[in-house]
């Protein structure tokens, strides 16, 4: 799947359902959705950041942690 260059905000209901689906899928694998991940999904869904911005932020965060 090709990453989006920009994100269009989605409705609150659609976003809520998507978050539930992500959390449910992760739970099947024994993983919980962290608050930080939830905030990132919220920012992406609202159009505050796009895919490239979010990936850049996460790369910076984890490069500094090493």
Short mmCIF file of C-alpha atoms in Angstrom, two decimals:
data_model
loop_
_atom_site.label_atom_id
_atom_site.label_comp_id
_atom_site.label_asym_id
_atom_site.label_seq_id
_atom_site.Cartn_x
_atom_site.Cartn_y
_atom_site.Cartn_z
CA UNK A 1 0.00 0.00 0.00
CA UNK A 2 1.42 3.37 -1.02
CA UNK A 3 1.66 5.93 1.82
CA UNK A 4 -0.51 9.00 1.46
CA UNK A 5 1.22 12.30 0.74
CA UNK A 6 -1.50 14.18 2.58
CA UNK A 7 -4.25 13.16 4.94
CA UNK A 8 -7.87 14.20 4.69
CA UNK A 9 -9.59 14.51 8.07
CA UNK A 10 -12.14 11.77 8.75
CA UNK A 11 -15.38 11.91 10.72
CA UNK A 12 -15.18 11.32 14.46
CA UNK A 13 -17.28 8.15 14.17
CA UNK A 14 -15.15 6.67 11.39
CA UNK A 15 -12.00 7.51 13.36
CA UNK A 16 -13.41 5.87 16.51
CA UNK A 17 -14.24 2.69 14.58
CA UNK A 18 -10.80 2.59 13.00
CA UNK A 19 -9.11 3.00 16.40
CA UNK A 20 -11.24 0.15 17.77
CA UNK A 21 -10.24 -2.02 14.81
CA UNK A 22 -6.55 -1.24 15.28
CA UNK A 23 -6.74 -1.90 19.03
CA UNK A 24 -8.67 -5.15 18.44
CA UNK A 25 -6.20 -6.39 15.84
CA UNK A 26 -3.30 -5.60 18.15
CA UNK A 27 -5.06 -7.34 21.06
CA UNK A 28 -5.31 -10.53 19.01
CA UNK A 29 -1.51 -10.48 18.88
CA UNK A 30 -1.23 -9.71 22.60
CA UNK A 31 -0.19 -6.08 22.05
CA UNK A 32 -1.85 -3.00 23.55
CA UNK A 33 -2.27 0.36 21.82
CA UNK A 34 -0.17 2.89 23.73
CA UNK A 35 -1.37 6.41 24.46
CA UNK A 36 1.45 7.79 22.29
CA UNK A 37 0.34 5.63 19.38
CA UNK A 38 -3.26 6.67 19.93
CA UNK A 39 -2.24 10.35 19.86
CA UNK A 40 -0.31 9.79 16.62
CA UNK A 41 -3.34 8.11 15.03
CA UNK A 42 -5.52 11.02 16.21
CA UNK A 43 -3.13 13.57 14.71
CA UNK A 44 -2.98 11.68 11.40
CA UNK A 45 -6.75 11.22 11.16
CA UNK A 46 -7.41 14.90 11.90
CA UNK A 47 -4.99 16.00 9.18
CA UNK A 48 -2.57 17.66 11.63
CA UNK A 49 0.29 15.56 10.19
CA UNK A 50 0.72 13.46 7.09
CA UNK A 51 2.37 10.05 6.75
CA UNK A 52 5.83 11.42 5.94
CA UNK A 53 5.79 13.85 8.88
CA UNK A 54 4.72 11.15 11.29
CA UNK A 55 7.37 8.71 10.07
CA UNK A 56 10.07 11.40 10.32
CA UNK A 57 9.06 12.17 13.91
CA UNK A 58 9.11 8.49 14.89
CA UNK A 59 12.49 7.90 13.23
CA UNK A 60 13.96 10.86 15.11
CA UNK A 61 12.46 9.66 18.39
CA UNK A 62 13.88 6.17 18.10
CA UNK A 63 17.26 7.24 16.70
CA UNK A 64 17.76 9.39 19.80
CA UNK A 65 16.76 6.49 22.05
CA UNK A 66 19.62 4.30 20.74
#
